[in-house]
């Protein structure tokens, strides 16, 4: 019998907070607030469903183009979420990691992130990866800069730059590539998310807006994943 295929790493593009709010005559911030509650529920669902890595796209490098008010709100929410979730993460053996450019974030958020990463670094039950001020292209630029620096220092030869060396220079170093990418709210695009890592990831798009995403929607995505045949470029049977 074929073993049940379960994704080790699920990445989610959490989209539709704004539309969810607008349709209810509410400010966009209300959609984000509701979205934050769903983030918490989704971490619990991932733990329960035996997912090993959960990567959540919360703020892209391009999201700075939003109004100053919305950007400030998202920064503040992120800090509140990390701080409030930390006891739960510690209690449940969950590791927290951030991917993205830390240096551009407010000081208080940076220290909340560092504290979260530090206090959970030995946890193993689940790894929650928060993509905040993250962009796939920016990540590649940073990796190239790092590798070029190593070449300049004389500790790396250009011929030694292979896929493994590039992967090890990305923010996601040490994290396996996602098996499943879920996008909510129906848009069919990648929005600069994990461009290197999703090379052979299975894609699943649901029309459900992020604030309405529930454990049953997560389970539906996992059920769909089980039906997929993964060949990684190999031939059909
Ligand atoms: C996409 O909806 C959502 C975001 C850009 C922000 C994601 C944020 C959360 C889920 C809230 C909580 C988490 C943290 C860590 C801050 P959108 O605003 O693009 O929706 P729209 O496409 O309908 O306008």
Coordinates of N, CA and C and ligand atoms in Angstrom, one line a residue:
X1 N 0.8 -1.2 0.0 CA 0.0 0.0 0.0 C 0.9 1.3 0.0
X2 N 0.5 2.2 -0.8 CA 1.2 3.5 -0.9 C 1.1 4.3 0.5
X3 N 2.2 4.7 1.1 CA 2.1 5.4 2.3 C 1.4 6.8 2.1
X4 N 0.7 7.3 3.2 CA 0.0 8.6 3.0 C 1.1 9.7 2.8
X5 N 0.9 10.4 1.8 CA 1.8 11.5 1.5 C 1.5 12.8 2.3
X6 N 2.4 13.1 3.1 CA 2.2 14.3 4.0 C 3.3 15.3 3.8
X7 N 2.9 16.6 3.6 CA 3.9 17.6 3.4 C 4.7 17.9 4.7
X8 N 6.0 17.9 4.6 CA 6.9 18.2 5.7 C 6.8 19.7 5.9
X9 N 6.8 20.5 4.8 CA 6.9 21.9 4.8 C 5.7 22.5 4.0
X10 N 4.9 23.3 4.7 CA 3.7 24.0 4.1 C 4.0 25.5 4.2
X11 N 4.0 26.2 3.0 CA 4.1 27.6 3.0 C 2.8 28.2 2.6
X12 N 2.5 29.4 3.2 CA 1.2 30.0 2.9 C 1.3 31.4 2.5
X13 N 0.7 31.8 1.4 CA 0.5 33.2 1.1 C -0.9 33.6 1.6
X14 N -0.8 34.4 2.7 CA -2.1 34.7 3.4 C -2.7 36.0 2.7
X15 N -3.6 35.8 1.8 CA -4.1 36.9 1.1 C -5.6 37.1 1.3
X16 N -6.1 38.4 1.1 CA -7.5 38.7 1.2 C -8.0 39.3 2.4
X17 N -7.1 39.8 3.3 CA -7.5 40.5 4.5 C -8.3 41.7 4.2
X18 N -7.7 42.5 3.2 CA -8.3 43.8 2.8 C -9.7 43.6 2.3
X19 N -9.8 42.7 1.3 CA -11.2 42.4 0.7 C -12.2 41.9 1.7
X20 N -11.7 41.0 2.6 CA -12.6 40.5 3.6 C -13.2 41.6 4.4
X21 N -12.4 42.6 4.8 CA -12.9 43.8 5.6 C -13.8 44.7 4.8
X22 N -13.3 45.0 3.6 CA -14.1 46.0 2.7 C -15.5 45.4 2.5
X23 N -15.6 44.1 2.2 CA -16.9 43.6 1.9 C -17.8 43.7 3.1
X24 N -17.3 43.8 4.3 CA -18.1 44.0 5.5 C -18.2 45.4 5.9
X25 N -17.7 46.3 5.1 CA -17.8 47.8 5.4 C -16.9 48.1 6.6
X26 N -15.8 47.3 6.8 CA -14.9 47.5 7.9 C -13.6 48.1 7.4
X27 N -12.8 48.7 8.3 CA -11.5 49.2 7.8 C -10.5 48.0 7.5
X28 N -9.5 48.2 6.7 CA -8.6 47.1 6.3 C -7.9 46.5 7.5
X29 N -7.7 47.4 8.5 CA -7.0 46.9 9.7 C -7.8 45.8 10.4
X30 N -9.1 45.9 10.3 CA -9.9 44.8 10.9 C -9.7 43.5 10.3
X31 N -9.5 43.5 9.0 CA -9.1 42.3 8.2 C -7.8 41.7 8.7
X32 N -6.8 42.6 8.9 CA -5.5 42.2 9.4 C -5.6 41.6 10.9
X33 N -6.5 42.3 11.7 CA -6.6 41.8 13.0 C -7.2 40.4 13.1
X34 N -8.2 40.2 12.2 CA -8.9 38.9 12.1 C -7.8 37.9 11.6
X35 N -7.0 38.4 10.6 CA -6.0 37.6 10.0 C -5.0 37.1 11.0
X36 N -4.7 37.9 12.0 CA -3.7 37.5 13.0 C -4.3 36.4 13.9
X37 N -5.6 36.4 14.2 CA -6.2 35.4 14.9 C -6.1 34.1 14.1
X38 N -6.3 34.2 12.8 CA -6.2 33.0 12.0 C -4.8 32.4 11.9
X39 N -3.8 33.3 12.0 CA -2.4 32.9 12.1 C -2.2 32.0 13.3
X40 N -2.7 32.5 14.4 CA -2.6 31.7 15.7 C -3.3 30.3 15.5
X41 N -4.5 30.3 14.9 CA -5.2 29.1 14.8 C -4.5 28.1 13.8
X42 N -3.9 28.7 12.8 CA -3.2 27.9 11.8 C -1.9 27.3 12.4
X43 N -1.2 28.0 13.3 CA -0.1 27.4 13.9 C -0.5 26.1 14.7
X44 N -1.6 26.3 15.4 CA -2.1 25.2 16.2 C -2.6 24.0 15.3
X45 N -3.2 24.3 14.2 CA -3.6 23.3 13.3 C -2.4 22.6 12.7
X46 N -1.4 23.3 12.4 CA -0.2 22.7 11.8 C 0.5 21.7 12.7
X47 N 0.5 22.1 14.0 CA 1.0 21.2 15.1 C 0.2 19.9 15.2
X48 N -1.1 20.1 15.1 CA -2.0 19.0 15.3 C -2.0 18.1 14.0
X49 N -1.7 18.7 12.9 CA -1.8 17.9 11.6 C -0.4 17.3 11.3
X50 N 0.6 17.5 12.2 CA 1.9 16.9 12.0 C 2.8 17.5 10.9
X51 N 2.5 18.8 10.6 CA 3.4 19.5 9.7 C 4.7 19.9 10.4
X52 N 5.8 19.8 9.7 CA 7.1 20.0 10.3 C 7.6 21.5 10.3
X53 N 7.2 22.1 9.1 CA 7.6 23.5 8.9 C 6.4 24.3 8.4
X54 N 6.1 25.4 8.9 CA 5.0 26.2 8.4 C 5.6 27.6 8.1
X55 N 5.6 28.0 6.9 CA 6.1 29.3 6.5 C 4.9 30.3 6.2
X56 N 4.9 31.4 6.8 CA 3.7 32.3 6.6 C 4.2 33.7 6.0
X57 N 3.6 34.1 4.9 CA 4.1 35.3 4.2 C 3.2 36.5 4.8
X58 N 3.8 37.2 5.7 CA 3.0 38.3 6.4 C 3.3 39.7 5.9
X59 N 4.5 39.9 5.3 CA 4.8 41.3 4.8 C 5.9 41.2 3.8
X60 N 5.5 41.6 2.6 CA 6.5 41.5 1.5 C 7.3 42.7 1.3
X61 N 8.4 42.6 0.7 CA 9.3 43.8 0.4 C 8.6 44.9 -0.3
X62 N 7.5 44.5 -1.0 CA 6.7 45.5 -1.8 C 5.6 46.1 -1.0
X63 N 5.3 45.5 0.2 CA 4.2 46.0 1.0 C 4.5 47.4 1.6
X64 N 5.8 47.9 1.6 CA 6.1 49.2 2.0 C 5.3 50.3 1.2
X65 N 4.8 49.9 0.0 CA 4.1 50.8 -0.8 C 2.7 51.1 -0.3
X66 N 2.3 50.4 0.7 CA 0.9 50.7 1.3 C 1.0 52.0 2.1
X67 N -0.2 52.4 2.6 CA -0.2 53.7 3.3 C 0.7 53.5 4.6
X68 N 1.2 54.7 5.0 CA 2.0 54.7 6.2 C 1.3 54.1 7.4
X69 N 0.0 54.4 7.5 CA -0.8 53.9 8.6 C -0.9 52.4 8.6
X70 N -1.2 51.8 7.4 CA -1.3 50.4 7.3 C 0.0 49.6 7.6
X71 N 1.1 50.2 7.1 CA 2.5 49.7 7.3 C 2.7 49.7 8.8
X72 N 2.5 50.8 9.5 CA 2.7 50.9 10.9 C 1.9 49.9 11.7
X73 N 0.6 49.7 11.2 CA -0.3 48.8 11.9 C 0.3 47.3 11.8
X74 N 0.7 47.0 10.6 CA 1.2 45.6 10.4 C 2.5 45.3 11.2
X75 N 3.4 46.4 11.3 CA 4.6 46.2 12.1 C 4.2 46.0 13.5
X76 N 3.3 46.8 14.0 CA 2.9 46.7 15.4 C 2.2 45.3 15.7
X77 N 1.4 44.9 14.8 CA 0.7 43.6 14.9 C 1.7 42.5 15.0
X78 N 2.7 42.6 14.2 CA 3.7 41.5 14.1 C 4.4 41.4 15.5
X79 N 4.8 42.6 16.0 CA 5.5 42.6 17.3 C 4.6 42.0 18.4
X80 N 3.3 42.4 18.4 CA 2.4 42.0 19.4 C 2.2 40.4 19.3
X81 N 2.1 40.0 18.0 CA 1.8 38.6 17.8 C 3.0 37.7 18.3
X82 N 4.2 38.1 18.0 CA 5.4 37.4 18.4 C 5.5 37.3 19.9
X83 N 5.3 38.5 20.5 CA 5.4 38.6 22.0 C 4.3 37.8 22.7
X84 N 3.1 37.9 22.2 CA 2.0 37.1 22.8 C 2.0 35.6 22.6
X85 N 2.6 35.2 21.4 CA 2.6 33.8 21.1 C 3.8 33.1 21.7
X86 N 4.8 33.8 22.1 CA 6.0 33.2 22.6 C 5.8 32.2 23.7
X87 N 5.0 32.4 24.7 CA 4.8 31.4 25.8 C 4.2 30.1 25.2
X88 N 3.3 30.3 24.2 CA 2.7 29.1 23.6 C 3.7 28.3 22.8
X89 N 4.6 29.0 22.1 CA 5.6 28.4 21.3 C 6.6 27.6 22.2
X90 N 7.0 28.3 23.2 CA 7.9 27.6 24.2 C 7.3 26.4 24.8
X91 N 6.1 26.5 25.2 CA 5.4 25.4 25.9 C 5.2 24.2 25.0
X92 N 5.0 24.5 23.7 CA 4.7 23.4 22.7 C 5.9 23.0 21.9
X93 N 7.1 23.3 22.3 CA 8.3 22.9 21.6 C 8.3 23.4 20.1
X94 N 7.9 24.6 19.9 CA 7.8 25.2 18.5 C 8.9 26.2 18.3
X95 N 9.7 26.0 17.3 CA 10.7 26.9 17.0 C 10.2 28.1 16.1
X96 N 10.7 29.3 16.4 CA 10.3 30.5 15.6 C 11.5 30.9 14.8
X97 N 11.3 31.2 13.5 CA 12.4 31.8 12.7 C 11.8 32.9 11.8
X98 N 12.6 33.9 11.6 CA 12.2 35.0 10.7 C 13.0 34.9 9.4
X99 N 12.3 35.1 8.3 CA 13.1 35.3 7.0 C 12.7 36.7 6.4
X100 N 13.7 37.4 5.9 CA 13.5 38.7 5.4 C 14.6 39.6 5.8
X101 N 14.5 40.9 5.4 CA 15.5 41.9 5.8 C 15.2 42.5 7.2
X102 N 15.9 42.0 8.2 CA 15.7 42.5 9.6 C 16.1 44.0 9.7
X103 N 17.2 44.3 9.0 CA 17.8 45.7 9.3 C 16.8 46.8 9.0
X104 N 15.8 46.6 8.1 CA 14.9 47.7 7.8 C 13.7 47.8 8.7
X105 N 13.6 46.9 9.7 CA 12.5 46.9 10.6 C 12.7 47.8 11.8
X106 N 11.6 48.3 12.4 CA 11.7 49.1 13.7 C 12.5 48.3 14.7
X107 N 13.2 49.1 15.5 CA 14.1 48.4 16.6 C 13.3 47.5 17.5
X108 N 12.1 47.9 17.9 CA 11.3 47.1 18.9 C 10.9 45.8 18.2
X109 N 10.6 45.8 17.0 CA 10.2 44.6 16.3 C 11.4 43.7 16.1
X110 N 12.5 44.3 15.7 CA 13.7 43.5 15.6 C 14.1 42.8 16.9
X111 N 13.9 43.5 18.0 CA 14.3 42.8 19.2 C 13.3 41.7 19.6
X112 N 12.0 41.9 19.3 CA 11.0 40.9 19.5 C 11.3 39.6 18.7
X113 N 11.7 39.9 17.4 CA 12.1 38.7 16.5 C 13.3 38.0 17.1
X114 N 14.3 38.8 17.5 CA 15.6 38.1 18.0 C 15.3 37.3 19.2
X115 N 14.5 37.9 20.1 CA 14.1 37.2 21.4 C 13.4 35.9 21.1
X116 N 12.4 36.0 20.1 CA 11.6 34.8 19.7 C 12.5 33.7 19.2
X117 N 13.4 34.2 18.3 CA 14.3 33.2 17.7 C 15.2 32.5 18.7
X118 N 15.7 33.4 19.6 CA 16.7 32.9 20.6 C 16.1 31.9 21.6
X119 N 14.9 32.3 22.1 CA 14.3 31.5 23.1 C 13.7 30.2 22.6
X120 N 13.6 30.0 21.3 CA 12.9 28.8 20.8 C 13.9 28.0 19.9
X121 N 15.2 28.4 19.9 CA 16.1 27.8 18.9 C 16.3 26.3 19.0
X122 N 16.1 25.7 20.2 CA 16.3 24.3 20.4 C 15.0 23.5 20.2
X123 N 13.9 24.2 19.9 CA 12.6 23.5 19.8 C 12.5 22.7 18.5
X124 N 11.7 21.6 18.6 CA 11.7 20.6 17.4 C 10.4 20.2 16.9
X125 N 9.3 20.4 17.7 CA 8.0 19.8 17.3 C 7.5 20.4 15.9
X126 N 7.7 21.7 15.8 CA 7.3 22.4 14.5 C 8.2 23.6 14.4
X127 N 8.4 24.0 13.2 CA 9.2 25.3 13.0 C 8.3 26.3 12.3
X128 N 8.0 27.4 12.9 CA 7.1 28.4 12.3 C 8.1 29.5 11.7
X129 N 8.0 29.6 10.4 CA 8.9 30.6 9.7 C 8.1 31.8 9.3
X130 N 8.4 33.0 9.8 CA 7.6 34.1 9.5 C 8.3 35.0 8.4
X131 N 7.7 35.1 7.3 CA 8.3 35.9 6.2 C 7.8 37.3 6.4
X132 N 8.7 38.2 6.9 CA 8.2 39.6 7.2 C 9.3 40.5 6.7
X133 N 8.9 41.4 5.8 CA 9.8 42.2 5.0 C 10.7 41.3 4.1
X134 N 10.0 40.3 3.5 CA 10.6 39.3 2.7 C 10.3 39.5 1.2
X135 N 11.3 39.3 0.4 CA 11.1 39.2 -1.0 C 12.0 38.2 -1.6
X136 N 11.5 37.4 -2.5 CA 12.4 36.3 -3.1 C 13.6 36.9 -3.9
X137 N 13.3 37.9 -4.6 CA 14.4 38.5 -5.4 C 15.5 39.2 -4.4
X138 N 14.9 39.9 -3.4 CA 15.8 40.5 -2.5 C 16.7 39.5 -1.7
X139 N 16.1 38.3 -1.5 CA 16.8 37.2 -0.8 C 18.0 36.8 -1.7
X140 N 17.7 36.7 -3.0 CA 18.7 36.2 -3.9 C 19.8 37.3 -4.0
X141 N 19.4 38.5 -4.0 CA 20.5 39.6 -4.1 C 21.4 39.5 -2.9
X142 N 20.7 39.3 -1.7 CA 21.5 39.2 -0.5 C 22.4 38.0 -0.5
X143 N 21.9 36.9 -1.1 CA 22.8 35.7 -1.1 C 24.0 35.9 -2.1
X144 N 23.7 36.6 -3.2 CA 24.8 36.8 -4.2 C 25.9 37.7 -3.5
X145 N 25.4 38.8 -2.8 CA 26.3 39.7 -2.1 C 27.2 38.9 -1.1
X146 N 26.6 38.0 -0.4 CA 27.3 37.2 0.6 C 28.3 36.3 -0.1
X147 N 27.9 35.7 -1.2 CA 28.9 34.8 -1.8 C 30.0 35.6 -2.5
X148 N 29.7 36.7 -3.1 CA 30.7 37.6 -3.7 C 31.7 38.1 -2.6
X149 N 31.2 38.4 -1.4 CA 32.0 38.8 -0.3 C 33.0 37.7 0.1
X150 N 32.5 36.4 0.1 CA 33.3 35.3 0.4 C 34.4 35.1 -0.6
X151 N 34.1 35.3 -1.9 CA 35.0 35.2 -3.0 C 36.1 36.2 -2.8
X152 N 35.7 37.5 -2.5 CA 36.6 38.6 -2.3 C 37.6 38.3 -1.2
X153 N 37.0 37.8 -0.1 CA 37.9 37.5 1.1 C 38.8 36.3 0.8
X154 N 38.6 35.6 -0.3 CA 39.5 34.5 -0.6 C 39.1 33.2 0.0
X155 N 37.9 33.1 0.7 CA 37.5 31.9 1.3 C 36.5 31.0 0.5
X156 N 36.2 31.5 -0.7 CA 35.4 30.7 -1.6 C 35.9 30.9 -3.1
X157 N 36.0 29.8 -3.8 CA 36.4 29.9 -5.2 C 35.1 29.9 -6.1
X158 N 35.0 30.8 -7.1 CA 33.8 30.8 -8.0 C 33.3 29.5 -8.4
X159 N 34.3 28.6 -8.7 CA 33.9 27.2 -9.2 C 33.2 26.4 -8.1
X160 N 33.3 26.8 -6.8 CA 32.7 26.1 -5.8 C 31.3 26.6 -5.5
X161 N 30.8 27.6 -6.2 CA 29.5 28.0 -6.1 C 28.5 27.1 -6.8
X162 N 27.8 26.2 -6.1 CA 26.9 25.3 -6.7 C 25.5 25.5 -6.0
X163 N 24.5 24.7 -6.4 CA 23.2 24.9 -5.8 C 23.2 24.8 -4.3
X164 N 24.0 24.0 -3.7 CA 24.1 23.8 -2.3 C 24.6 25.1 -1.6
X165 N 25.6 25.7 -2.3 CA 26.2 26.9 -1.7 C 25.2 28.1 -1.8
X166 N 24.4 28.1 -2.9 CA 23.4 29.2 -3.0 C 22.4 29.0 -1.9
X167 N 21.8 27.8 -1.8 CA 20.8 27.5 -0.9 C 21.2 27.8 0.6
X168 N 22.5 27.5 0.9 CA 23.0 27.8 2.2 C 23.2 29.3 2.5
X169 N 23.2 30.1 1.4 CA 23.3 31.6 1.6 C 22.0 32.3 1.6
X170 N 20.9 31.5 1.4 CA 19.6 32.2 1.5 C 19.1 32.3 2.9
X171 N 18.1 33.1 3.2 CA 17.6 33.3 4.5 C 17.1 31.9 5.1
X172 N 16.7 31.1 4.1 CA 16.0 29.8 4.5 C 17.1 28.7 4.7
X173 N 18.4 29.0 4.9 CA 19.4 28.0 5.1 C 19.0 27.0 6.1
X174 N 19.1 25.7 5.8 CA 18.7 24.7 6.8 C 17.3 24.3 6.8
X175 N 16.4 25.0 6.1 CA 15.0 24.7 6.1 C 14.7 24.0 4.8
X176 N 14.1 22.8 4.8 CA 13.8 22.1 3.5 C 12.9 22.9 2.6
X177 N 13.0 22.7 1.3 CA 12.1 23.4 0.4 C 10.6 23.0 0.7
X178 N 9.7 24.0 0.5 CA 8.3 23.6 0.8 C 7.8 22.5 -0.1
X179 N 6.9 21.6 0.4 CA 6.3 20.6 -0.4 C 5.0 21.1 -1.0
X180 N 4.4 22.0 -0.2 CA 3.1 22.5 -0.6 C 3.0 24.0 -0.4
X181 N 2.5 24.7 -1.4 CA 2.3 26.2 -1.2 C 0.8 26.4 -1.4
X182 N 0.3 27.0 -0.3 CA -1.2 27.4 -0.3 C -1.3 28.9 -0.5
X183 N -2.2 29.3 -1.4 CA -2.5 30.7 -1.5 C -4.0 30.9 -1.3
X184 N -4.3 31.9 -0.4 CA -5.8 32.1 -0.2 C -6.2 33.3 -1.1
X185 N -7.5 33.4 -1.2 CA -8.2 34.5 -1.9 C -8.2 34.4 -3.5
X186 N -7.7 33.3 -4.0 CA -7.9 33.0 -5.4 C -7.0 33.6 -6.4
X187 N -6.0 34.4 -6.0 CA -5.1 35.0 -7.1 C -4.1 33.9 -7.5
X188 N -3.8 33.9 -8.8 CA -2.9 32.9 -9.3 C -1.5 33.4 -9.5
X189 N -0.8 33.9 -8.5 CA 0.5 34.4 -8.6 C 1.4 34.1 -7.4
X190 N 2.7 34.3 -7.6 CA 3.6 33.9 -6.5 C 4.0 35.1 -5.7
X191 N 3.9 36.3 -6.2 CA 4.1 37.5 -5.4 C 5.5 37.6 -4.7
X192 N 6.5 37.1 -5.5 CA 7.9 37.3 -5.0 C 8.2 36.4 -3.7
X193 N 7.5 35.3 -3.6 CA 7.6 34.4 -2.4 C 8.4 33.2 -2.7
X194 N 9.5 33.0 -2.0 CA 10.3 31.8 -2.0 C 10.7 31.3 -3.4
X195 N 11.1 32.3 -4.3 CA 11.2 31.9 -5.7 C 12.2 30.8 -6.0
X196 N 13.3 30.8 -5.2 CA 14.3 29.7 -5.4 C 13.7 28.4 -4.8
X197 N 13.1 28.5 -3.7 CA 12.7 27.3 -2.9 C 11.5 26.5 -3.5
X198 N 10.6 27.2 -4.2 CA 9.4 26.5 -4.7 C 9.5 25.8 -6.0
X199 N 10.7 25.7 -6.5 CA 11.0 25.0 -7.7 C 10.2 23.8 -8.0
X200 N 10.0 22.9 -7.1 CA 9.2 21.7 -7.3 C 8.1 21.6 -6.3
X201 N 7.6 22.7 -5.7 CA 6.6 22.7 -4.7 C 5.2 22.5 -5.4
X202 N 4.3 21.8 -4.8 CA 2.9 21.6 -5.3 C 2.1 22.9 -4.9
X203 N 1.4 23.4 -5.9 CA 0.6 24.6 -5.6 C -0.9 24.4 -5.4
X204 N -1.4 25.1 -4.4 CA -2.8 24.9 -4.1 C -3.4 26.3 -3.8
X205 N -4.4 26.7 -4.6 CA -5.0 28.0 -4.5 C -6.5 27.8 -4.1
X206 N -6.9 28.5 -3.0 CA -8.3 28.4 -2.6 C -8.9 29.8 -2.7
X207 N -10.2 29.9 -2.9 CA -10.8 31.2 -3.0 C -11.1 31.9 -1.7
X208 N -11.0 31.0 -0.6 CA -11.3 31.5 0.7 C -10.4 32.7 1.1
X209 N -10.9 33.7 1.6 CA -10.1 34.9 2.1 C -9.4 34.4 3.4
X210 N -8.2 35.0 3.6 CA -7.4 34.5 4.8 C -8.2 34.6 6.1
X211 N -8.9 35.7 6.4 CA -9.6 35.7 7.7 C -10.7 34.6 7.8
X212 N -11.1 34.0 6.7 CA -12.0 32.9 6.8 C -11.4 31.5 6.8
X213 N -10.1 31.4 6.7 CA -9.4 30.2 6.5 C -9.4 29.4 7.9
X214 N -9.9 28.2 7.8 CA -10.1 27.4 9.0 C -9.3 26.1 8.9
X215 N -9.3 25.3 10.0 CA -8.5 24.0 10.0 C -9.1 23.1 8.9
X216 N -10.4 23.2 8.6 CA -10.9 22.3 7.6 C -10.4 22.7 6.2
X217 N -10.1 24.0 6.0 CA -9.5 24.4 4.7 C -8.1 23.9 4.6
X218 N -7.4 23.9 5.7 CA -6.0 23.4 5.8 C -6.0 21.9 5.4
X219 N -7.0 21.2 6.0 CA -7.1 19.8 5.8 C -7.4 19.5 4.3
X220 N -8.2 20.3 3.8 CA -8.6 20.2 2.3 C -7.4 20.3 1.5
X221 N -6.5 21.2 1.8 CA -5.2 21.4 1.0 C -4.4 20.2 1.2
X222 N -4.3 19.6 2.4 CA -3.5 18.4 2.6 C -4.0 17.2 1.9
X223 N -5.4 17.2 1.8 CA -6.0 16.1 1.1 C -5.7 16.2 -0.4
X224 N -5.7 17.4 -0.9 CA -5.4 17.6 -2.4 C -3.9 17.2 -2.6
X225 N -3.1 17.6 -1.7 CA -1.7 17.3 -1.8 C -1.4 15.7 -1.9
X226 N -2.2 15.0 -1.1 CA -2.1 13.5 -1.1 C -2.3 12.9 -2.5
X227 N -3.1 13.6 -3.3 CA -3.5 13.1 -4.7 C -2.4 13.4 -5.7
X228 N -1.5 14.3 -5.4 CA -0.5 14.7 -6.4 C 0.6 13.6 -6.5
X229 N 1.1 13.5 -7.7 CA 2.3 12.6 -8.0 C 3.5 13.5 -8.2
X230 N 4.4 13.3 -7.3 CA 5.6 14.2 -7.4 C 6.7 13.5 -8.2
X231 N 7.2 14.2 -9.2 CA 8.2 13.5 -10.0 C 9.5 14.3 -10.0
X232 N 9.5 15.5 -9.6 CA 10.7 16.3 -9.5 C 11.5 16.3 -10.9
X233 N 10.7 16.4 -12.0 CA 11.4 16.4 -13.3 C 11.6 15.0 -13.9
X234 N 11.3 13.9 -13.1 CA 11.5 12.6 -13.6 C 10.3 12.2 -14.6
X235 N 10.4 11.0 -15.1 CA 9.4 10.6 -16.1 C 8.1 10.1 -15.4
X236 N 7.0 10.0 -16.1 CA 5.8 9.4 -15.6 C 6.0 7.9 -15.5
X237 N 5.3 7.2 -14.6 CA 5.5 5.8 -14.4 C 5.1 5.0 -15.7
Ligands
LIG1 C1 -2.8 40.1 2.6 O1 -4.1 40.7 2.6 C2 -2.3 40.2 3.9 C3 -1.2 40.9 4.3 C4 -0.4 41.7 3.4 C5 -0.7 40.9 5.6 C6 -0.7 39.6 6.3 C7 -1.0 39.8 7.7 C8 -1.7 39.0 8.5 C9 -2.3 37.7 8.1 C10 -1.9 39.5 9.8 C11 -1.2 39.0 10.9 C12 0.2 38.6 10.9 C13 1.3 39.4 11.1 C14 2.5 38.7 11.5 C15 1.4 40.8 11.0 P1 -4.3 42.0 1.7 O2 -4.2 43.1 2.7 O3 -3.3 42.1 0.6 O4 -5.7 41.8 1.2 P2 -6.3 42.3 -0.2 O5 -5.5 41.6 -1.3 O6 -7.7 41.8 -0.1 O7 -6.2 43.8 -0.1

